[in-house]
């Protein structure tokens, strides 16, 4: 791996460092979450300047936002002459959270009658909106048209989520959580160097059923595969994530298929890998063995149990047989520093790249946030230190881009 790709990866993970975020806050109950959002953006190294609407001040005070952002808060067109030009022109990204139906309608129609709407009209950079409102408003046809119009100009949407709403009803309309908004802002600012790639990524464990209530599985959490899906999405690829059972939150903006068994994962991979799929990443810990017979009823306790297992069909090999093949990135989960075994897997399964991880090492493998890998491809090996699974995902795609170049 070249030092320039290492630099690029680190840069992506610190993408908000020294960036200027113009945070617009409008009048919705979720405005209280924007205090946390301002703080989190600041934690990522961004300098946050807040522009609040009059209605926002009914929900949260400018002073709270001044403390959270450690910057002057703007609330009126007349706070400072030309603020509607100077604030956007120095911003790297504009984030509107919460974004009410009113501000979305104004943005979509070019209405500029207060500081925030005027800032938006004079801004030509990336804009992220986090809508928040009652579900009846969110599902209103006219609102839907406004939203679609706004998104068609390149504005990026995050949320809303379904759940309990402030009005006591349940439905879609809860503002996305601040952590997710930060993630979306980082994604919006990331260089789209995987644009045009169509990826199928697998994650998590599979479950192989002995009977309706018992299964064998493994310790995979899905963290590695989900990190790959997020990184590929952020870098512009279109992604289908096929996941075994996982407690992780589905990443936004990727196609998602949930499966349980290795047979279901096989079926789903075969259906998802089409002629135009460019990359298959197999990060899932697919069971190698499955009970030869699954009992229809709960197996009774009558003494020791001997169950014959059959080897499962290999998913990677099955995709290889399907005509035009995508670039195949597999993983090798080894118990010990057995790189030769990973290389053998790569050869036997005809993979283009294999990511070796010794799952017995501290900070590597199953259910931890970090991994320690060796990326092996047809040209050589890249040994990486322990790093977050997000960084490992970026390193894998950096190497893929290097090889393709
Ligand atoms: O999910 P986490 O908690 O974050 O943990 C991450 C991880 C340890 C699961 C991940 O880093 C990892 O190593 N995934 C691959 C685990 C595995 O099944 O390795 P393997 O060496 O047994 O298999 C080699 C490759 O063949 C893998 O890409 C696997 O997906 C694939 N395979 C395996 C069995 C099968 N029937 N079909 C397959 O295609």
Coordinates of C-alpha atoms and ligand atoms in Angstrom, one line a residue:
X1 CA 0.0 0.0 0.0
X2 CA 1.4 3.4 -1.0
X3 CA 1.9 6.1 1.6
X4 CA -0.5 8.3 -0.5
X5 CA -3.3 5.8 -0.1
X6 CA -2.6 5.6 3.7
X7 CA -2.8 9.4 3.8
X8 CA -6.0 9.4 1.8
X9 CA -7.7 6.9 4.2
X10 CA -6.7 8.8 7.3
X11 CA -8.0 12.0 5.6
X12 CA -11.4 10.4 5.0
X13 CA -11.8 9.3 8.6
X14 CA -10.9 12.9 9.8
X15 CA -12.9 14.4 7.0
X16 CA -14.6 17.0 9.3
X17 CA -11.4 18.2 10.8
X18 CA -11.1 22.0 10.2
X19 CA -14.3 22.0 8.1
X20 CA -16.8 24.7 8.6
X21 CA -20.3 23.5 9.1
X22 CA -23.2 25.9 8.8
X23 CA -25.8 24.3 11.0
X24 CA -29.4 25.5 10.4
X25 CA -31.9 24.8 13.1
X26 CA -35.6 25.2 12.4
X27 CA -38.7 25.1 14.7
X28 CA -39.4 21.5 15.7
X29 CA -39.3 19.7 18.9
X30 CA -36.2 17.8 17.7
X31 CA -34.3 21.1 17.9
X32 CA -33.1 20.0 21.4
X33 CA -31.1 17.2 19.7
X34 CA -29.2 19.8 17.7
X35 CA -27.3 20.8 20.8
X36 CA -25.8 17.3 20.8
X37 CA -25.3 17.4 17.1
X38 CA -23.3 20.7 17.3
X39 CA -21.2 19.1 20.0
X40 CA -20.6 16.0 18.0
X41 CA -19.6 17.9 14.9
X42 CA -17.2 19.9 17.0
X43 CA -15.8 16.6 18.4
X44 CA -15.0 15.6 14.9
X45 CA -12.9 18.7 14.5
X46 CA -15.4 20.8 12.6
X47 CA -16.0 24.5 13.4
X48 CA -19.8 24.9 13.7
X49 CA -21.7 28.1 13.1
X50 CA -25.4 28.0 13.9
X51 CA -28.2 29.8 12.1
X52 CA -31.6 29.5 13.8
X53 CA -35.0 30.4 12.6
X54 CA -37.4 32.5 14.8
X55 CA -39.5 29.3 15.4
X56 CA -36.4 27.3 16.5
X57 CA -35.9 29.8 19.3
X58 CA -39.2 28.6 20.8
X59 CA -37.7 25.2 21.3
X60 CA -34.0 25.9 22.2
X61 CA -32.2 29.0 23.2
X62 CA -29.4 30.6 21.1
X63 CA -27.3 30.6 24.3
X64 CA -27.4 26.7 24.5
X65 CA -26.2 26.5 20.9
X66 CA -23.5 29.1 21.5
X67 CA -22.2 27.0 24.3
X68 CA -22.4 23.8 22.3
X69 CA -20.9 25.3 19.1
X70 CA -18.5 27.6 20.9
X71 CA -19.3 30.2 18.2
X72 CA -21.6 33.1 17.8
X73 CA -25.2 32.1 16.9
X74 CA -27.1 33.9 14.1
X75 CA -30.8 34.3 14.4
X76 CA -31.8 37.1 12.0
X77 CA -31.0 38.5 8.6
X78 CA -30.1 41.7 10.4
X79 CA -27.7 40.3 13.0
X80 CA -24.8 41.2 10.9
X81 CA -24.9 42.9 7.5
X82 CA -24.3 40.4 4.6
X83 CA -24.4 37.3 7.0
X84 CA -26.6 35.6 4.4
X85 CA -23.6 35.7 2.0
X86 CA -20.6 35.5 4.3
X87 CA -21.9 32.5 6.3
X88 CA -22.6 30.2 3.3
X89 CA -19.5 31.3 1.4
X90 CA -17.2 30.2 4.1
X91 CA -19.1 26.9 4.8
X92 CA -17.9 23.5 3.6
X93 CA -21.3 22.0 4.2
X94 CA -24.7 23.1 5.3
X95 CA -26.7 20.9 7.7
X96 CA -30.3 21.5 8.5
X97 CA -31.4 19.6 11.6
X98 CA -34.3 19.5 12.3
X99 CA -35.6 20.5 8.8
X100 CA -39.3 21.2 9.1
X101 CA -41.9 20.9 6.3
X102 CA -41.9 24.7 6.1
X103 CA -38.1 25.1 5.5
X104 CA -38.2 22.2 3.0
X105 CA -41.0 23.9 1.1
X106 CA -39.1 27.2 1.1
X107 CA -35.8 25.6 -0.1
X108 CA -37.7 23.7 -2.8
X109 CA -39.3 26.9 -4.1
X110 CA -36.5 29.4 -3.6
X111 CA -38.3 31.4 -1.0
X112 CA -35.8 33.5 0.9
X113 CA -37.5 35.4 3.7
X114 CA -35.3 34.8 6.7
X115 CA -31.6 34.3 7.4
X116 CA -31.6 30.5 6.9
X117 CA -33.6 30.4 3.7
X118 CA -31.5 33.2 2.3
X119 CA -28.2 31.4 3.3
X120 CA -29.5 28.3 1.4
X121 CA -30.3 30.3 -1.7
X122 CA -26.8 31.8 -1.8
X123 CA -25.1 28.5 -1.1
X124 CA -23.7 26.1 -3.8
X125 CA -22.0 23.4 -1.7
X126 CA -23.3 20.2 -0.2
X127 CA -26.5 20.4 1.9
X128 CA -27.7 17.7 4.3
X129 CA -31.2 17.8 5.7
X130 CA -32.7 15.9 8.6
X131 CA -36.5 16.2 8.2
X132 CA -38.6 16.0 11.4
X133 CA -42.4 16.4 11.6
X134 CA -45.6 14.6 12.3
X135 CA -46.2 11.5 10.1
X136 CA -49.3 13.0 8.5
X137 CA -47.2 16.0 7.3
X138 CA -44.4 13.7 6.2
X139 CA -46.8 11.6 4.1
X140 CA -48.6 14.6 2.7
X141 CA -48.5 14.6 -1.1
X142 CA -47.5 18.2 -1.5
X143 CA -44.7 17.8 1.1
X144 CA -43.6 14.7 -0.8
X145 CA -43.3 16.8 -4.0
X146 CA -41.3 19.5 -2.3
X147 CA -39.0 17.0 -0.8
X148 CA -38.4 15.2 -4.1
X149 CA -37.8 18.5 -5.9
X150 CA -35.2 19.4 -3.3
X151 CA -33.5 16.1 -3.4
X152 CA -33.3 16.2 -7.2
X153 CA -31.0 19.2 -6.8
X154 CA -28.4 17.1 -5.0
X155 CA -29.5 17.8 -1.4
X156 CA -28.8 14.8 0.8
X157 CA -31.5 13.5 3.2
X158 CA -30.9 11.6 6.5
X159 CA -33.9 10.1 8.3
X160 CA -36.6 10.5 9.5
X161 CA -37.2 7.4 11.5
X162 CA -40.3 5.6 12.5
X163 CA -41.3 5.6 16.2
X164 CA -43.1 7.6 18.9
X165 CA -43.6 11.2 17.9
X166 CA -43.7 14.2 20.2
X167 CA -47.4 14.6 19.6
X168 CA -48.1 11.2 21.2
X169 CA -48.7 9.4 17.9
X170 CA -46.6 6.8 16.3
X171 CA -45.3 6.9 12.7
X172 CA -42.5 8.2 10.5
X173 CA -41.2 11.6 11.3
X174 CA -38.6 11.3 14.2
X175 CA -35.4 13.2 13.3
X176 CA -32.4 10.9 12.7
X177 CA -30.1 10.6 15.7
X178 CA -27.2 13.0 15.8
X179 CA -24.6 10.2 15.4
X180 CA -26.3 9.2 12.1
X181 CA -26.5 12.8 10.9
X182 CA -22.7 13.2 11.6
X183 CA -22.1 10.0 9.6
X184 CA -24.2 11.3 6.7
X185 CA -22.3 14.6 6.7
X186 CA -19.0 12.8 6.6
X187 CA -20.3 10.6 3.8
X188 CA -21.5 13.6 1.8
X189 CA -18.0 15.1 2.0
X190 CA -16.2 11.9 1.0
X191 CA -14.5 11.7 -2.4
X192 CA -16.6 9.3 -4.6
X193 CA -13.7 7.2 -5.9
X194 CA -15.8 4.1 -6.1
X195 CA -18.5 5.7 -8.2
X196 CA -19.7 3.3 -10.8
X197 CA -18.9 0.2 -8.8
X198 CA -21.8 -2.2 -8.1
X199 CA -21.0 -4.2 -5.0
X200 CA -22.6 -7.1 -3.2
X201 CA -21.2 -7.4 0.4
X202 CA -22.0 -10.1 2.9
X203 CA -21.8 -9.8 6.6
X204 CA -22.5 -11.6 9.9
X205 CA -23.0 -15.2 10.8
X206 CA -25.3 -17.8 9.5
X207 CA -27.5 -20.1 11.6
X208 CA -27.8 -23.8 10.8
X209 CA -30.9 -25.3 12.4
X210 CA -31.0 -28.6 14.3
X211 CA -34.7 -28.3 15.0
X212 CA -37.2 -25.4 15.1
X213 CA -35.6 -24.0 18.4
X214 CA -31.9 -24.8 18.1
X215 CA -29.1 -23.8 15.8
X216 CA -25.4 -23.7 15.5
X217 CA -23.8 -20.4 14.6
X218 CA -20.6 -18.5 15.2
X219 CA -19.4 -15.3 16.9
X220 CA -19.6 -12.9 13.9
X221 CA -21.4 -9.7 14.8
X222 CA -21.5 -8.2 11.2
X223 CA -19.3 -5.3 12.2
X224 CA -16.6 -5.9 9.5
X225 CA -19.2 -6.4 6.7
X226 CA -21.3 -3.4 7.8
X227 CA -18.1 -1.2 7.9
X228 CA -17.3 -2.3 4.3
X229 CA -20.9 -1.5 3.2
X230 CA -20.7 2.0 4.8
X231 CA -17.3 2.7 3.3
X232 CA -18.3 1.6 -0.2
X233 CA -21.5 3.6 0.0
X234 CA -19.7 6.7 1.2
X235 CA -17.2 6.4 -1.6
X236 CA -19.9 6.3 -4.2
X237 CA -20.5 2.6 -4.9
X238 CA -24.0 1.2 -5.1
X239 CA -24.2 -1.5 -2.5
X240 CA -26.3 -4.5 -1.6
X241 CA -25.6 -5.8 1.9
X242 CA -26.6 -9.4 2.6
X243 CA -26.5 -9.9 6.3
X244 CA -26.9 -12.8 8.6
X245 CA -28.6 -12.1 12.0
X246 CA -27.0 -9.0 13.5
X247 CA -27.9 -6.5 16.2
X248 CA -26.3 -3.7 14.2
X249 CA -28.4 -0.9 12.6
X250 CA -28.9 -1.3 8.9
X251 CA -26.8 1.3 7.1
X252 CA -28.9 3.9 5.2
X253 CA -28.6 4.2 1.5
X254 CA -27.7 0.5 0.8
X255 CA -29.9 -2.3 -0.5
X256 CA -30.4 -4.7 2.4
X257 CA -31.3 -8.4 2.5
X258 CA -31.5 -10.2 5.8
X259 CA -30.9 -13.9 5.8
X260 CA -30.5 -16.6 8.4
X261 CA -29.0 -19.8 7.0
X262 CA -26.1 -20.5 4.7
X263 CA -28.5 -21.8 2.1
X264 CA -30.4 -18.5 2.2
X265 CA -27.2 -16.5 2.0
X266 CA -26.2 -18.6 -1.0
X267 CA -29.6 -18.0 -2.7
X268 CA -29.5 -14.3 -2.0
X269 CA -25.9 -13.9 -3.2
X270 CA -26.8 -15.7 -6.4
X271 CA -29.8 -13.5 -7.0
X272 CA -28.0 -10.3 -6.1
X273 CA -24.8 -10.8 -8.2
X274 CA -25.9 -9.8 -11.7
X275 CA -24.0 -9.4 -14.9
X276 CA -23.2 -5.8 -14.0
X277 CA -22.0 -6.5 -10.4
X278 CA -18.4 -5.4 -10.3
X279 CA -17.3 -6.6 -6.8
X280 CA -18.4 -9.3 -4.4
X281 CA -17.0 -9.0 -0.9
X282 CA -17.6 -12.1 1.3
X283 CA -17.0 -10.8 4.9
X284 CA -19.8 -13.1 6.3
X285 CA -18.8 -16.0 8.5
X286 CA -20.7 -18.6 6.5
X287 CA -21.2 -21.9 8.3
X288 CA -18.9 -24.6 6.8
X289 CA -21.2 -27.4 8.2
X290 CA -24.9 -27.8 8.5
X291 CA -26.9 -30.6 10.2
X292 CA -27.6 -33.3 7.6
X293 CA -31.2 -33.3 8.7
X294 CA -33.2 -30.6 10.4
X295 CA -35.8 -32.1 12.6
X296 CA -39.3 -30.6 12.1
X297 CA -40.1 -30.9 15.8
X298 CA -38.0 -30.1 18.9
X299 CA -35.6 -32.9 19.5
X300 CA -36.4 -34.6 22.7
X301 CA -33.9 -35.0 25.5
X302 CA -33.4 -38.8 25.7
X303 CA -29.7 -39.0 26.3
X304 CA -26.5 -38.0 24.4
X305 CA -27.1 -36.7 20.9
X306 CA -25.1 -37.5 17.8
X307 CA -25.9 -35.3 14.8
X308 CA -24.3 -35.9 11.4
X309 CA -23.2 -32.6 9.7
X310 CA -22.7 -32.0 6.0
X311 CA -20.3 -29.6 4.4
X312 CA -22.2 -26.5 3.1
X313 CA -21.9 -25.5 -0.5
X314 CA -19.2 -22.8 -1.1
X315 CA -20.8 -19.5 -2.0
X316 CA -17.8 -17.9 -3.7
X317 CA -17.3 -21.0 -5.9
X318 CA -20.9 -20.9 -6.9
X319 CA -20.7 -17.3 -8.1
X320 CA -17.6 -18.1 -10.1
X321 CA -19.7 -20.5 -12.2
X322 CA -22.2 -17.9 -13.1
X323 CA -20.6 -16.4 -16.3
X324 CA -19.0 -13.0 -16.1
X325 CA -17.4 -12.8 -12.7
X326 CA -17.1 -9.8 -10.4
X327 CA -13.8 -9.0 -8.6
X328 CA -13.9 -11.3 -5.6
X329 CA -12.7 -10.2 -2.2
X330 CA -12.9 -12.9 0.4
X331 CA -11.9 -13.1 4.1
X332 CA -9.9 -15.9 5.8
X333 CA -10.7 -16.3 9.5
X334 CA -7.8 -18.2 10.9
X335 CA -6.9 -19.3 14.4
X336 CA -3.2 -18.6 14.3
X337 CA -0.8 -16.7 12.1
X338 CA -1.4 -19.1 9.1
X339 CA -1.1 -16.8 6.1
X340 CA -0.2 -19.8 3.9
X341 CA -3.7 -21.2 4.6
X342 CA -5.3 -17.9 3.5
X343 CA -3.3 -17.9 0.4
X344 CA -4.4 -21.5 -0.3
X345 CA -8.0 -20.5 0.2
X346 CA -7.5 -17.6 -2.3
X347 CA -6.1 -20.0 -4.8
X348 CA -8.7 -22.8 -4.3
X349 CA -11.6 -20.5 -4.4
X350 CA -10.1 -18.4 -7.2
X351 CA -10.5 -15.1 -5.3
X352 CA -8.8 -11.9 -6.5
X353 CA -8.1 -10.8 -2.9
X354 CA -8.3 -12.4 0.5
X355 CA -8.2 -10.5 3.8
X356 CA -6.5 -12.6 6.4
X357 CA -7.4 -12.1 10.1
X358 CA -6.1 -14.2 13.0
X359 CA -9.3 -14.3 15.1
X360 CA -7.4 -15.3 18.2
X361 CA -5.4 -12.1 18.3
X362 CA -6.4 -9.2 20.6
X363 CA -8.3 -6.5 18.8
X364 CA -8.9 -8.7 15.7
X365 CA -11.7 -10.8 14.3
X366 CA -15.1 -11.4 15.8
X367 CA -17.4 -8.9 17.6
X368 CA -14.7 -6.2 18.2
X369 CA -14.6 -2.7 16.7
X370 CA -11.1 -3.2 15.4
X371 CA -9.3 -5.7 13.2
X372 CA -5.8 -6.6 12.3
X373 CA -5.5 -7.9 8.8
X374 CA -3.1 -8.8 6.0
X375 CA -4.5 -8.0 2.6
X376 CA -3.4 -10.5 0.1
X377 CA -3.9 -10.1 -3.7
X378 CA -2.3 -11.4 -6.9
X379 CA 0.4 -8.8 -6.7
X380 CA 1.5 -9.2 -3.0
X381 CA 0.7 -8.7 0.6
X382 CA -0.1 -5.6 2.7
X383 CA 0.2 -6.1 6.5
X384 CA -1.8 -3.6 8.6
X385 CA -1.6 -2.7 12.2
X386 CA -4.7 -3.0 14.5
X387 CA -7.2 -0.3 13.4
X388 CA -10.9 0.3 13.4
X389 CA -13.0 -1.9 11.1
X390 CA -13.9 1.4 9.3
X391 CA -10.2 1.9 8.5
X392 CA -9.7 -1.7 7.5
X393 CA -12.7 -1.3 5.1
X394 CA -11.1 1.8 3.6
X395 CA -7.7 0.1 3.3
X396 CA -9.3 -2.8 1.4
X397 CA -11.0 -0.5 -1.1
X398 CA -7.8 1.7 -1.4
X399 CA -6.0 -1.4 -2.5
X400 CA -8.8 -2.4 -4.8
X401 CA -8.5 1.0 -6.5
X402 CA -4.7 0.8 -6.7
X403 CA -5.0 -2.6 -8.4
X404 CA -7.6 -1.5 -10.8
X405 CA -5.6 1.6 -11.8
Ligands
LIG1 O1 -18.6 -9.9 11.9 P1 -17.5 -9.5 12.8 O2 -17.8 -9.8 14.2 O3 -17.0 -8.1 12.5 O4 -16.2 -10.4 12.5 C1 -15.5 -10.3 11.3 C2 -15.1 -11.7 10.7 C3 -14.1 -12.3 11.6 C4 -16.3 -12.6 10.6 C5 -14.5 -11.4 9.3 O5 -13.4 -10.5 9.4 C6 -14.1 -12.7 8.6 O6 -13.0 -13.2 8.7 N1 -15.0 -13.2 7.7 C7 -14.9 -14.5 7.0 C8 -15.1 -15.6 8.0 C9 -15.0 -17.0 7.3 O7 -16.0 -17.6 7.0 O8 -13.8 -17.3 6.9 P2 -13.4 -18.7 6.2 O9 -11.9 -18.7 6.2 O10 -14.1 -19.8 6.9 O11 -14.0 -18.6 4.7 C10 -13.2 -18.1 3.6 C11 -14.1 -17.3 2.7 O12 -15.1 -18.2 2.1 C12 -14.9 -16.2 3.4 O13 -14.9 -15.1 2.6 C13 -16.3 -16.8 3.5 O14 -17.3 -15.8 3.5 C14 -16.4 -17.7 2.3 N2 -17.3 -18.9 2.4 C15 -17.3 -19.7 3.5 C16 -18.1 -20.8 3.6 C17 -19.1 -21.0 2.5 N3 -19.9 -22.0 2.5 N4 -19.1 -20.2 1.4 C18 -18.2 -19.2 1.3 O15 -18.2 -18.5 0.3

